[in-house]
């Protein structure tokens, strides 16, 4: 029983992490591509 709960929690955490990373990448792409940032630095 405890092992099943731990497995479910691990899956939820992994899915939440992947969703958070995907959302961060999508938000970053809206502000501008990495090429634009490199041009600004130069």
PDB file of N, CA, C and O in Angstrom, chain B, residues numbered from 101:
ATOM      1  N   UNK B 101       0.844  -1.203   0.000  1.00  0.00           N
ATOM      2  CA  UNK B 101       0.000   0.000   0.000  1.00  0.00           C
ATOM      3  C   UNK B 101       0.879   1.253   0.000  1.00  0.00           C
ATOM      4  O   UNK B 101       0.679   2.165  -0.802  1.00  0.00           O
ATOM      5  N   UNK B 102       1.847   1.282   0.905  1.00  0.00           N
ATOM      6  CA  UNK B 102       2.723   2.463   0.970  1.00  0.00           C
ATOM      7  C   UNK B 102       3.541   2.605  -0.317  1.00  0.00           C
ATOM      8  O   UNK B 102       3.758   3.717  -0.800  1.00  0.00           O
ATOM      9  N   UNK B 103       3.990   1.481  -0.864  1.00  0.00           N
ATOM     10  CA  UNK B 103       4.784   1.529  -2.100  1.00  0.00           C
ATOM     11  C   UNK B 103       3.960   2.121  -3.240  1.00  0.00           C
ATOM     12  O   UNK B 103       4.482   2.886  -4.051  1.00  0.00           O
ATOM     13  N   UNK B 104       2.675   1.771  -3.307  1.00  0.00           N
ATOM     14  CA  UNK B 104       1.805   2.297  -4.372  1.00  0.00           C
ATOM     15  C   UNK B 104       1.670   3.810  -4.246  1.00  0.00           C
ATOM     16  O   UNK B 104       1.719   4.529  -5.245  1.00  0.00           O
ATOM     17  N   UNK B 105       1.498   4.293  -3.012  1.00  0.00           N
ATOM     18  CA  UNK B 105       1.353   5.739  -2.783  1.00  0.00           C
ATOM     19  C   UNK B 105       2.635   6.455  -3.206  1.00  0.00           C
ATOM     20  O   UNK B 105       2.577   7.492  -3.866  1.00  0.00           O
ATOM     21  N   UNK B 106       3.786   5.907  -2.831  1.00  0.00           N
ATOM     22  CA  UNK B 106       5.068   6.521  -3.195  1.00  0.00           C
ATOM     23  C   UNK B 106       5.207   6.573  -4.710  1.00  0.00           C
ATOM     24  O   UNK B 106       5.653   7.582  -5.256  1.00  0.00           O
ATOM     25  N   UNK B 107       4.830   5.498  -5.395  1.00  0.00           N
ATOM     26  CA  UNK B 107       4.933   5.451  -6.862  1.00  0.00           C
ATOM     27  C   UNK B 107       4.055   6.518  -7.499  1.00  0.00           C
ATOM     28  O   UNK B 107       4.478   7.195  -8.436  1.00  0.00           O
ATOM     29  N   UNK B 108       2.831   6.671  -6.994  1.00  0.00           N
ATOM     30  CA  UNK B 108       1.904   7.678  -7.537  1.00  0.00           C
ATOM     31  C   UNK B 108       2.476   9.077  -7.315  1.00  0.00           C
ATOM     32  O   UNK B 108       2.437   9.910  -8.220  1.00  0.00           O
ATOM     33  N   UNK B 109       3.001   9.339  -6.129  1.00  0.00           N
ATOM     34  CA  UNK B 109       3.570  10.661  -5.821  1.00  0.00           C
ATOM     35  C   UNK B 109       4.742  10.950  -6.755  1.00  0.00           C
ATOM     36  O   UNK B 109       4.864  12.060  -7.273  1.00  0.00           O
ATOM     37  N   UNK B 110       5.604   9.956  -6.971  1.00  0.00           N
ATOM     38  CA  UNK B 110       6.755  10.155  -7.857  1.00  0.00           C
ATOM     39  C   UNK B 110       6.297  10.496  -9.271  1.00  0.00           C
ATOM     40  O   UNK B 110       6.857  11.393  -9.901  1.00  0.00           O
ATOM     41  N   UNK B 111       5.290   9.795  -9.772  1.00  0.00           N
ATOM     42  CA  UNK B 111       4.776  10.058 -11.128  1.00  0.00           C
ATOM     43  C   UNK B 111       4.214  11.474 -11.210  1.00  0.00           C
ATOM     44  O   UNK B 111       4.466  12.187 -12.182  1.00  0.00           O
ATOM     45  N   UNK B 112       3.454  11.885 -10.196  1.00  0.00           N
ATOM     46  CA  UNK B 112       2.862  13.233 -10.188  1.00  0.00           C
ATOM     47  C   UNK B 112       3.967  14.291 -10.191  1.00  0.00           C
ATOM     48  O   UNK B 112       3.882  15.273 -10.928  1.00  0.00           O
ATOM     49  N   UNK B 113       4.995  14.096  -9.375  1.00  0.00           N
ATOM     50  CA  UNK B 113       6.101  15.061  -9.304  1.00  0.00           C
ATOM     51  C   UNK B 113       6.813  15.150 -10.651  1.00  0.00           C
ATOM     52  O   UNK B 113       7.137  16.246 -11.107  1.00  0.00           O
ATOM     53  N   UNK B 114       7.058  14.006 -11.291  1.00  0.00           N
ATOM     54  CA  UNK B 114       7.754  13.993 -12.588  1.00  0.00           C
ATOM     55  C   UNK B 114       6.907  14.720 -13.640  1.00  0.00           C
ATOM     56  O   UNK B 114       7.426  15.542 -14.395  1.00  0.00           O
ATOM     57  N   UNK B 115       5.610  14.417 -13.686  1.00  0.00           N
ATOM     58  CA  UNK B 115       4.718  15.069 -14.668  1.00  0.00           C
ATOM     59  C   UNK B 115       4.684  16.576 -14.419  1.00  0.00           C
ATOM     60  O   UNK B 115       4.739  17.365 -15.362  1.00  0.00           O
ATOM     61  N   UNK B 116       4.592  16.978 -13.139  1.00  0.00           N
ATOM     62  CA  UNK B 116       4.555  18.400 -12.795  1.00  0.00           C
ATOM     63  C   UNK B 116       5.851  19.091 -13.215  1.00  0.00           C
ATOM     64  O   UNK B 116       5.821  20.218 -13.710  1.00  0.00           O
ATOM     65  N   UNK B 117       6.999  18.413 -13.018  1.00  0.00           N
ATOM     66  CA  UNK B 117       8.295  18.986 -13.399  1.00  0.00           C
ATOM     67  C   UNK B 117       8.374  19.164 -14.914  1.00  0.00           C
ATOM     68  O   UNK B 117       8.818  20.207 -15.395  1.00  0.00           O
ATOM     69  N   UNK B 118       7.943  18.149 -15.666  1.00  0.00           N
ATOM     70  CA  UNK B 118       7.989  18.228 -17.139  1.00  0.00           C
ATOM     71  C   UNK B 118       7.072  19.357 -17.624  1.00  0.00           C
ATOM     72  O   UNK B 118       7.440  20.114 -18.522  1.00  0.00           O
ATOM     73  N   UNK B 119       5.883  19.468 -17.030  1.00  0.00           N
ATOM     74  CA  UNK B 119       4.943  20.531 -17.419  1.00  0.00           C
ATOM     75  C   UNK B 119       5.534  21.901 -17.108  1.00  0.00           C
ATOM     76  O   UNK B 119       5.425  22.823 -17.916  1.00  0.00           O
ATOM     77  N   UNK B 120       6.160  22.039 -15.940  1.00  0.00           N
ATOM     78  CA  UNK B 120       6.773  23.316 -15.555  1.00  0.00           C
ATOM     79  C   UNK B 120       7.894  23.701 -16.501  1.00  0.00           C
ATOM     80  O   UNK B 120       7.996  24.860 -16.903  1.00  0.00           O
ATOM     81  N   UNK B 121       8.740  22.737 -16.863  1.00  0.00           N
ATOM     82  CA  UNK B 121       9.846  23.012 -17.793  1.00  0.00           C
ATOM     83  C   UNK B 121       9.280  23.409 -19.159  1.00  0.00           C
ATOM     84  O   UNK B 121       9.747  24.370 -19.770  1.00  0.00           O
ATOM     85  N   UNK B 122       8.284  22.678 -19.632  1.00  0.00           N
ATOM     86  CA  UNK B 122       7.675  22.992 -20.934  1.00  0.00           C
ATOM     87  C   UNK B 122       7.051  24.380 -20.929  1.00  0.00           C
ATOM     88  O   UNK B 122       7.176  25.121 -21.904  1.00  0.00           O
ATOM     89  N   UNK B 123       6.373  24.742 -19.828  1.00  0.00           N
ATOM     90  CA  UNK B 123       5.760  26.070 -19.721  1.00  0.00           C
ATOM     91  C   UNK B 123       6.835  27.152 -19.718  1.00  0.00           C
ATOM     92  O   UNK B 123       6.664  28.196 -20.348  1.00  0.00           O
ATOM     93  N   UNK B 124       7.947  26.911 -19.011  1.00  0.00           N
ATOM     94  CA  UNK B 124       9.041  27.888 -18.953  1.00  0.00           C
ATOM     95  C   UNK B 124       9.642  28.097 -20.337  1.00  0.00           C
ATOM     96  O   UNK B 124       9.930  29.230 -20.725  1.00  0.00           O
ATOM     97  N   UNK B 125       9.833  27.011 -21.086  1.00  0.00           N
ATOM     98  CA  UNK B 125      10.402  27.114 -22.439  1.00  0.00           C
ATOM     99  C   UNK B 125       9.430  27.881 -23.342  1.00  0.00           C
ATOM    100  O   UNK B 125       9.856  28.739 -24.115  1.00  0.00           O
ATOM    101  N   UNK B 126       8.142  27.584 -23.251  1.00  0.00           N
ATOM    102  CA  UNK B 126       7.146  28.274 -24.075  1.00  0.00           C
ATOM    103  C   UNK B 126       7.101  29.760 -23.751  1.00  0.00           C
ATOM    104  O   UNK B 126       7.004  30.588 -24.657  1.00  0.00           O
ATOM    105  N   UNK B 127       7.170  30.104 -22.473  1.00  0.00           N
ATOM    106  CA  UNK B 127       7.160  31.506 -22.050  1.00  0.00           C
ATOM    107  C   UNK B 127       8.419  32.203 -22.566  1.00  0.00           C
ATOM    108  O   UNK B 127       8.354  33.345 -23.021  1.00  0.00           O
ATOM    109  N   UNK B 128       9.561  31.522 -22.496  1.00  0.00           N
ATOM    110  CA  UNK B 128      10.831  32.090 -22.964  1.00  0.00           C
ATOM    111  C   UNK B 128      10.760  32.347 -24.464  1.00  0.00           C
ATOM    112  O   UNK B 128      11.253  33.372 -24.937  1.00  0.00           O
ATOM    113  N   UNK B 129      10.156  31.436 -25.217  1.00  0.00           N
ATOM    114  CA  UNK B 129      10.057  31.582 -26.674  1.00  0.00           C
ATOM    115  C   UNK B 129       9.166  32.772 -27.041  1.00  0.00           C
ATOM    116  O   UNK B 129       9.400  33.418 -28.063  1.00  0.00           O
ATOM    117  N   UNK B 130       8.148  33.072 -26.225  1.00  0.00           N
ATOM    118  CA  UNK B 130       7.262  34.209 -26.510  1.00  0.00           C
ATOM    119  C   UNK B 130       8.038  35.521 -26.400  1.00  0.00           C
ATOM    120  O   UNK B 130       7.841  36.418 -27.220  1.00  0.00           O
ATOM    121  N   UNK B 131       8.913  35.649 -25.408  1.00  0.00           N
ATOM    122  CA  UNK B 131       9.676  36.891 -25.228  1.00  0.00           C
ATOM    123  C   UNK B 131      10.635  37.103 -26.391  1.00  0.00           C
ATOM    124  O   UNK B 131      10.843  38.240 -26.814  1.00  0.00           O
ATOM    125  N   UNK B 132      11.222  36.035 -26.914  1.00  0.00           N
ATOM    126  CA  UNK B 132      12.150  36.170 -28.041  1.00  0.00           C
ATOM    127  C   UNK B 132      13.037  34.953 -28.127  1.00  0.00           C
ATOM    128  O   UNK B 132      13.295  34.287 -27.124  1.00  0.00           O
ATOM    129  N   UNK B 133      13.504  34.662 -29.332  1.00  0.00           N
ATOM    130  CA  UNK B 133      14.368  33.501 -29.527  1.00  0.00           C
ATOM    131  C   UNK B 133      15.758  33.775 -28.958  1.00  0.00           C
ATOM    132  O   UNK B 133      16.102  34.926 -28.688  1.00  0.00           O
ATOM    133  N   UNK B 134      16.557  32.724 -28.775  1.00  0.00           N
ATOM    134  CA  UNK B 134      17.906  32.885 -28.231  1.00  0.00           C
ATOM    135  C   UNK B 134      18.775  33.704 -29.181  1.00  0.00           C
ATOM    136  O   UNK B 134      19.709  34.371 -28.736  1.00  0.00           O
ATOM    137  N   UNK B 135      18.481  33.663 -30.493  1.00  0.00           N
ATOM    138  CA  UNK B 135      19.273  34.426 -31.465  1.00  0.00           C
ATOM    139  C   UNK B 135      19.164  35.925 -31.183  1.00  0.00           C
ATOM    140  O   UNK B 135      20.161  36.643 -31.263  1.00  0.00           O
ATOM    141  N   UNK B 136      17.960  36.401 -30.852  1.00  0.00           N
ATOM    142  CA  UNK B 136      17.769  37.823 -30.563  1.00  0.00           C
ATOM    143  C   UNK B 136      18.587  38.227 -29.335  1.00  0.00           C
ATOM    144  O   UNK B 136      19.182  39.304 -29.314  1.00  0.00           O
ATOM    145  N   UNK B 137      18.617  37.369 -28.318  1.00  0.00           N
ATOM    146  CA  UNK B 137      19.377  37.667 -27.099  1.00  0.00           C
ATOM    147  C   UNK B 137      20.871  37.738 -27.426  1.00  0.00           C
ATOM    148  O   UNK B 137      21.577  38.614 -26.925  1.00  0.00           O
ATOM    149  N   UNK B 138      21.353  36.815 -28.267  1.00  0.00           N
ATOM    150  CA  UNK B 138      22.773  36.835 -28.641  1.00  0.00           C
ATOM    151  C   UNK B 138      23.100  38.123 -29.386  1.00  0.00           C
ATOM    152  O   UNK B 138      24.165  38.703 -29.175  1.00  0.00           O
ATOM    153  N   UNK B 139      22.192  38.584 -30.262  1.00  0.00           N
ATOM    154  CA  UNK B 139      22.429  39.826 -31.016  1.00  0.00           C
ATOM    155  C   UNK B 139      22.527  41.010 -30.054  1.00  0.00           C
ATOM    156  O   UNK B 139      23.373  41.886 -30.232  1.00  0.00           O
ATOM    157  N   UNK B 140      21.663  41.037 -29.036  1.00  0.00           N
ATOM    158  CA  UNK B 140      21.682  42.135 -28.068  1.00  0.00           C
ATOM    159  C   UNK B 140      23.004  42.161 -27.304  1.00  0.00           C
ATOM    160  O   UNK B 140      23.547  43.233 -27.038  1.00  0.00           O
ATOM    161  N   UNK B 141      23.523  40.983 -26.950  1.00  0.00           N
ATOM    162  CA  UNK B 141      24.789  40.916 -26.217  1.00  0.00           C
ATOM    163  C   UNK B 141      25.932  41.458 -27.065  1.00  0.00           C
ATOM    164  O   UNK B 141      26.821  42.142 -26.557  1.00  0.00           O
ATOM    165  N   UNK B 142      25.905  41.146 -28.372  1.00  0.00           N
ATOM    166  CA  UNK B 142      26.988  41.610 -29.254  1.00  0.00           C
ATOM    167  C   UNK B 142      26.832  43.105 -29.540  1.00  0.00           C
ATOM    168  O   UNK B 142      27.644  43.683 -30.262  1.00  0.00           O
TER     169      UNK B 142
END
